[in-house]
Amino acid sequence: MKKRYLLVLFLINYTFTFGQLNFCNGSSGAPIFFENFGSGTNYGPQLATGVTNYTYVASGFPQDGQYTLFHRTNLIPNSQNWLYSLDHTPDTQPDGTNGKCLIVNASNTLGQFYRRVVTGLCSNTTFEFSAWLLNIYNAASSGCSGTGIPINVSFEIWNATETILLQSGSTGNIAGTSTPNWTQYGLVFTMGAGQTAVVLKMKNNGAGGCGNDLAIDDIMFRSCGAYSSIANTITSGNTITVCPNEAIANNTLEVTTSSSSSHFYQWQQSNDNVNYTDIMGQNNTTYSFPALATTTYYRVKVAQDLANINNNFCSTLSDIFSVIVSPLPNAPVSNGNPTACSNSNTSLSVTVNPNETVNWYDASTNGNLLLTNATSFTPTTIGTYYAETVNATGCISNNRTPVTLNPMTIMTINGNTTICSGETTAISLSTSNPNTTFSWTVSQNNSTGATTGTGNTILQTLNASGNSTGTVVYTITPSVNGCNGTSETITININPIQTVNLTFPSISLLYCLNASAPTLPTTSSNTTPITGTWNPSTINTSVFGTTIYTFTPQVLQCTTIAPYELAITVDNSFSPNFNDTITFCLGATPPILDNISPNGITGTWNPSIIDNINSGTYTFTPNPGQCAISQTISVLVLQSALTSLNYNLSTAFSENQIITIIAESSSGNYLYQLDDGVFQENAVFENVSYGQHFITVMDVNGCSESLTKEIFIVNYPYFFTPNGDGINDTWSINLSNNFSYSTISIFDRYGKLIKQLSPHSSGWDGTFNGKQLPASDYWFTINFIENNTMKMFKSHFSLIR
């Protein structure tokens, strides 16, 4: 008895090998016989009588010449001598898991260990037999020498009477491995006329001993015919992708069989590539499929005998040709209808799924193709554009998605475009979109006051420069969320303010009581006449007195009209209102006497011409019919005799120095001036500073020339600043024409004599014996002659450093 140990491995280490012995090189049919030994986690069941001459083991480990059925090969957990493997197709069992396989511990005696009669085969048909074998000895366990005794199995296919060997073959030696390696073996044989059954035999060719342990699974018989394939002229493979209900250029499929023998065909179709149904009446080598809404798979059953065409076990199947119907993509999702921006290119965009793209059109159906393979499109004009989805297989969405490039909402500008200089604009801006904002720039000509800005109303005070009309051009740009619309302009004309003085034909201002009066004109006599009304509207001469007649002109834009009034007097004794006195200088050209008084009375003068030498009276006599009386005026001829200018001064060193100017003349009216001051009627000037001055006398009537004289006010400086800046650097007393002195003595505050100055001295510089004296008050005495009288004056001054 051999000791067996199991090695646990994972399914991912399985190895499958094909192509041993002889397989069908053409097309295969459905399995007519298939043995997978069932499923489940229990042992067994025992094979039917006559299938094997080995002894069945219902549980545990089979010894030499024994077998069992189980869902894995390491029957004893943790045993390492046998490989861990599930059956060949664990996930294809009816319950999806735990498929079983035949586990054989080869006998020490060579010979047959498996026999199976297979019935239901078709005569005159070639079949393929196949089975999967696994050497379950674990070569890595070191349980046997080297890789153990190899397995070696022969397959024989006999006729039903087991008198004719139809086909046979051997696996040859299969050594043990460290990982499971399932290998398929097959034989191809042909049934003769009238034959419907065969006998399968499996024989052990390997020696007994350590090793030579195997598993068998998935024994299958199926028909084998010449290779059949399906092709289409527009594709080189066996798959074509179309769109739902699409009519393609060539929808004809053609089946080709490699054998030159005659064959019979039945086209089939399926929607799941599992369950196929016959296409009624389609038995030719070609088939034209219709427009399809779903993916459809096509194949052809092929039989060498017409009697077998409807027998799935006695016919073969061609390769599958797939017509993949790609689902139509959804229409694109619009990312919104943007507003056209003047400050940038505005793009329309849509969203589609990955691996999908977009075509753009100018119509919802048909129309012109504008752009391909792009999820965004930048149009040049506003309007609605249409996007359709194209998936990776070229299928196009049923519908196109409209995306509109909207124009910027229309801007409304309200406001007076003509204003007067100094008036304020009132321009309102609006659109139908409440989110619109506005900005504007300005250009102006012959005007001021306009500035750039933002808002919904332009309120700016504008002025015309000078008397010419000015203009301001506002360029206004609407914007919504940073998107600028088309700018518009509005021009404001600014008219200057014109002042108009009304003129009318001459109208008499004086009327006799109950006299006839003219009609007041309702239109002025200006170059551009101005109409208006009078109040009162007519001249009333029935009442004594003066009445104000006021003209109210029509209102004119940008025009200021000076008030116009007439004071019309009604009386029986009007007096001319000439000035009562006329004056002028002797010898001057006399004024001309006017024959019309200021209040409108006409008449004559006597004398008629004014004498420019002698004063006198002149009488104005009104013309008849004016209800007026005479007026006499006086004419004064002024004679001026300003001969000289004199003055009186206060005494030297007076605290209030007074100048009294004396104009020496026989007559006249004079004005007086000190230095460059204002002329005044008073001839006295007080608190005059010491030093040089000029006095002037002027004839008010201009009948004499002005006289000017230089005078000198004697006083002493109250301080000096000997700092070398050229200003007040020395202290002295200036002379005048009526003033002289002999000596000035300067003392310090203690009475010490510091300096004596002579009349021609340059002054004291603030030093004593070459040294600067400190800032302080110093005293002085001066002996002087004024107006021929000897006088002495004593005071003090300040030295400032």
mmCIF file of N, CA, C and O in Angstrom, residues 561-604:
data_model
loop_
_atom_site.group_PDB
_atom_site.id
_atom_site.type_symbol
_atom_site.label_atom_id
_atom_site.label_comp_id
_atom_site.label_asym_id
_atom_site.label_seq_id
_atom_site.Cartn_x
_atom_site.Cartn_y
_atom_site.Cartn_z
ATOM 1 N N ILE A 561 -33.399 136.722 -20.438
ATOM 2 C CA ILE A 561 -33.877 137.978 -21.032
ATOM 3 C C ILE A 561 -33.994 139.017 -19.929
ATOM 4 O O ILE A 561 -34.669 138.797 -18.913
ATOM 5 N N ALA A 562 -33.256 140.099 -20.120
ATOM 6 C CA ALA A 562 -33.307 141.169 -19.120
ATOM 7 C C ALA A 562 -34.708 141.752 -19.056
ATOM 8 O O ALA A 562 -35.383 141.898 -20.079
ATOM 9 N N PRO A 563 -35.165 142.076 -17.836
ATOM 10 C CA PRO A 563 -36.519 142.659 -17.715
ATOM 11 C C PRO A 563 -36.621 143.973 -18.521
ATOM 12 O O PRO A 563 -35.656 144.725 -18.649
ATOM 13 N N TYR A 564 -37.794 144.189 -19.049
ATOM 14 C CA TYR A 564 -38.016 145.415 -19.834
ATOM 15 C C TYR A 564 -39.263 146.083 -19.298
ATOM 16 O O TYR A 564 -40.348 145.490 -19.267
ATOM 17 N N GLU A 565 -39.046 147.329 -18.852
ATOM 18 C CA GLU A 565 -40.161 148.075 -18.285
ATOM 19 C C GLU A 565 -40.189 149.486 -18.865
ATOM 20 O O GLU A 565 -39.142 150.057 -19.200
ATOM 21 N N LEU A 566 -41.386 150.064 -18.950
ATOM 22 C CA LEU A 566 -41.591 151.452 -19.374
ATOM 23 C C LEU A 566 -42.338 152.186 -18.270
ATOM 24 O O LEU A 566 -43.388 151.712 -17.805
ATOM 25 N N ALA A 567 -41.752 153.299 -17.836
ATOM 26 C CA ALA A 567 -42.446 154.155 -16.852
ATOM 27 C C ALA A 567 -43.121 155.274 -17.631
ATOM 28 O O ALA A 567 -42.471 156.253 -18.057
ATOM 29 N N ILE A 568 -44.383 155.168 -17.845
ATOM 30 C CA ILE A 568 -45.151 156.121 -18.650
ATOM 31 C C ILE A 568 -45.954 157.027 -17.705
ATOM 32 O O ILE A 568 -46.699 156.529 -16.845
ATOM 33 N N THR A 569 -45.732 158.299 -17.882
ATOM 34 C CA THR A 569 -46.369 159.287 -16.994
ATOM 35 C C THR A 569 -47.441 160.069 -17.767
ATOM 36 O O THR A 569 -47.217 160.491 -18.914
ATOM 37 N N VAL A 570 -48.558 160.266 -17.093
ATOM 38 C CA VAL A 570 -49.676 161.060 -17.649
ATOM 39 C C VAL A 570 -49.833 162.305 -16.758
ATOM 40 O O VAL A 570 -50.019 162.178 -15.534
ATOM 41 N N ASP A 571 -49.739 163.499 -17.358
ATOM 42 C CA ASP A 571 -49.818 164.734 -16.578
ATOM 43 C C ASP A 571 -50.131 165.889 -17.533
ATOM 44 O O ASP A 571 -50.050 165.741 -18.756
ATOM 45 N N ASN A 572 -50.478 167.092 -16.950
ATOM 46 C CA ASN A 572 -50.673 168.299 -17.752
ATOM 47 C C ASN A 572 -49.533 169.279 -17.576
ATOM 48 O O ASN A 572 -49.551 170.357 -18.184
ATOM 49 N N SER A 573 -48.546 168.990 -16.682
ATOM 50 C CA SER A 573 -47.419 169.911 -16.451
ATOM 51 C C SER A 573 -46.134 169.118 -16.239
ATOM 52 O O SER A 573 -45.572 169.105 -15.157
ATOM 53 N N PHE A 574 -45.690 168.465 -17.265
ATOM 54 C CA PHE A 574 -44.465 167.677 -17.185
ATOM 55 C C PHE A 574 -43.264 168.599 -17.096
ATOM 56 O O PHE A 574 -43.219 169.652 -17.760
ATOM 57 N N SER A 575 -42.287 168.223 -16.318
ATOM 58 C CA SER A 575 -41.046 168.990 -16.213
ATOM 59 C C SER A 575 -39.915 168.153 -16.784
ATOM 60 O O SER A 575 -39.753 166.987 -16.403
ATOM 61 N N PRO A 576 -39.126 168.736 -17.670
ATOM 62 C CA PRO A 576 -37.963 167.982 -18.149
ATOM 63 C C PRO A 576 -37.038 167.656 -16.964
ATOM 64 O O PRO A 576 -36.918 168.455 -16.031
ATOM 65 N N ASN A 577 -36.399 166.519 -16.994
ATOM 66 C CA ASN A 577 -35.583 166.069 -15.859
ATOM 67 C C ASN A 577 -34.100 166.114 -16.173
ATOM 68 O O ASN A 577 -33.356 165.175 -15.884
ATOM 69 N N PHE A 578 -33.653 167.245 -16.783
ATOM 70 C CA PHE A 578 -32.221 167.436 -16.965
ATOM 71 C C PHE A 578 -31.574 167.676 -15.611
ATOM 72 O O PHE A 578 -32.234 168.135 -14.658
ATOM 73 N N ASN A 579 -30.258 167.435 -15.500
ATOM 74 C CA ASN A 579 -29.511 167.782 -14.291
ATOM 75 C C ASN A 579 -29.562 169.301 -14.111
ATOM 76 O O ASN A 579 -29.420 170.066 -15.079
ATOM 77 N N ASP A 580 -29.704 169.703 -12.868
ATOM 78 C CA ASP A 580 -29.836 171.130 -12.600
ATOM 79 C C ASP A 580 -28.522 171.882 -12.756
ATOM 80 O O ASP A 580 -28.530 173.106 -12.956
ATOM 81 N N THR A 581 -27.386 171.198 -12.634
ATOM 82 C CA THR A 581 -26.089 171.881 -12.693
ATOM 83 C C THR A 581 -25.144 171.097 -13.585
ATOM 84 O O THR A 581 -25.078 169.853 -13.502
ATOM 85 N N ILE A 582 -24.391 171.880 -14.389
ATOM 86 C CA ILE A 582 -23.323 171.302 -15.217
ATOM 87 C C ILE A 582 -22.052 172.053 -14.860
ATOM 88 O O ILE A 582 -22.041 173.291 -14.806
ATOM 89 N N THR A 583 -20.935 171.318 -14.569
ATOM 90 C CA THR A 583 -19.648 171.947 -14.254
ATOM 91 C C THR A 583 -18.605 171.427 -15.203
ATOM 92 O O THR A 583 -18.623 170.244 -15.593
ATOM 93 N N PHE A 584 -17.618 172.300 -15.511
ATOM 94 C CA PHE A 584 -16.457 171.910 -16.297
ATOM 95 C C PHE A 584 -15.389 172.968 -16.097
ATOM 96 O O PHE A 584 -15.651 174.076 -15.609
ATOM 97 N N CYS A 585 -14.148 172.646 -16.448
ATOM 98 C CA CYS A 585 -13.006 173.519 -16.201
ATOM 99 C C CYS A 585 -12.972 174.629 -17.234
ATOM 100 O O CYS A 585 -13.385 174.446 -18.402
ATOM 101 N N LEU A 586 -12.428 175.694 -16.794
ATOM 102 C CA LEU A 586 -12.263 176.863 -17.655
ATOM 103 C C LEU A 586 -11.462 176.462 -18.886
ATOM 104 O O LEU A 586 -10.395 175.877 -18.772
ATOM 105 N N GLY A 587 -11.977 176.786 -20.058
ATOM 106 C CA GLY A 587 -11.285 176.522 -21.312
ATOM 107 C C GLY A 587 -11.545 175.152 -21.886
ATOM 108 O O GLY A 587 -11.145 174.848 -23.014
ATOM 109 N N ALA A 588 -12.216 174.250 -21.124
ATOM 110 C CA ALA A 588 -12.514 172.916 -21.637
ATOM 111 C C ALA A 588 -13.650 172.969 -22.639
ATOM 112 O O ALA A 588 -14.424 173.926 -22.670
ATOM 113 N N THR A 589 -13.776 171.913 -23.497
ATOM 114 C CA THR A 589 -14.876 171.834 -24.455
ATOM 115 C C THR A 589 -16.158 171.586 -23.698
ATOM 116 O O THR A 589 -16.285 170.616 -22.951
ATOM 117 N N PRO A 590 -17.160 172.471 -23.832
ATOM 118 C CA PRO A 590 -18.383 172.320 -23.049
ATOM 119 C C PRO A 590 -19.241 171.192 -23.593
ATOM 120 O O PRO A 590 -19.139 170.812 -24.759
ATOM 121 N N PRO A 591 -20.110 170.599 -22.770
ATOM 122 C CA PRO A 591 -21.015 169.557 -23.247
ATOM 123 C C PRO A 591 -22.067 170.131 -24.184
ATOM 124 O O PRO A 591 -22.353 171.326 -24.149
ATOM 125 N N ILE A 592 -22.675 169.254 -25.032
ATOM 126 C CA ILE A 592 -23.724 169.650 -25.969
ATOM 127 C C ILE A 592 -25.058 169.510 -25.282
ATOM 128 O O ILE A 592 -25.351 168.507 -24.623
ATOM 129 N N LEU A 593 -25.881 170.522 -25.444
ATOM 130 C CA LEU A 593 -27.216 170.482 -24.852
ATOM 131 C C LEU A 593 -28.137 169.617 -25.703
ATOM 132 O O LEU A 593 -28.270 169.821 -26.913
ATOM 133 N N ASP A 594 -28.801 168.569 -25.077
ATOM 134 C CA ASP A 594 -29.665 167.617 -25.776
ATOM 135 C C ASP A 594 -31.060 168.185 -25.890
ATOM 136 O O ASP A 594 -31.617 168.715 -24.912
ATOM 137 N N ASN A 595 -31.682 168.066 -27.042
ATOM 138 C CA ASN A 595 -33.019 168.586 -27.269
ATOM 139 C C ASN A 595 -34.109 167.619 -26.825
ATOM 140 O O ASN A 595 -35.307 167.888 -27.050
ATOM 141 N N ILE A 596 -33.745 166.490 -26.257
ATOM 142 C CA ILE A 596 -34.718 165.531 -25.702
ATOM 143 C C ILE A 596 -34.307 165.272 -24.262
ATOM 144 O O ILE A 596 -33.170 164.870 -23.985
ATOM 145 N N SER A 597 -35.241 165.493 -23.358
ATOM 146 C CA SER A 597 -34.937 165.264 -21.947
ATOM 147 C C SER A 597 -34.911 163.777 -21.664
ATOM 148 O O SER A 597 -35.452 162.975 -22.434
ATOM 149 N N PRO A 598 -34.265 163.365 -20.541
ATOM 150 C CA PRO A 598 -34.245 161.945 -20.198
ATOM 151 C C PRO A 598 -35.628 161.335 -20.094
ATOM 152 O O PRO A 598 -35.795 160.134 -20.322
ATOM 153 N N ASN A 599 -36.633 162.122 -19.745
ATOM 154 C CA ASN A 599 -37.976 161.552 -19.653
ATOM 155 C C ASN A 599 -38.771 161.743 -20.932
ATOM 156 O O ASN A 599 -40.010 161.597 -20.941
ATOM 157 N N GLY A 600 -38.078 162.129 -22.047
ATOM 158 C CA GLY A 600 -38.707 162.092 -23.347
ATOM 159 C C GLY A 600 -39.325 163.377 -23.840
ATOM 160 O O GLY A 600 -39.977 163.366 -24.886
ATOM 161 N N ILE A 601 -39.151 164.479 -23.134
ATOM 162 C CA ILE A 601 -39.732 165.753 -23.584
ATOM 163 C C ILE A 601 -38.787 166.394 -24.591
ATOM 164 O O ILE A 601 -37.579 166.516 -24.335
ATOM 165 N N THR A 602 -39.311 166.815 -25.698
ATOM 166 C CA THR A 602 -38.512 167.485 -26.728
ATOM 167 C C THR A 602 -38.711 168.996 -26.621
ATOM 168 O O THR A 602 -39.742 169.489 -26.145
ATOM 169 N N GLY A 603 -37.640 169.694 -27.058
ATOM 170 C CA GLY A 603 -37.743 171.152 -27.004
ATOM 171 C C GLY A 603 -36.463 171.808 -27.494
ATOM 172 O O GLY A 603 -35.645 171.175 -28.161
ATOM 173 N N THR A 604 -36.262 173.133 -27.101
ATOM 174 C CA THR A 604 -35.078 173.892 -27.534
ATOM 175 C C THR A 604 -34.473 174.601 -26.332
ATOM 176 O O THR A 604 -35.157 174.857 -25.324
#
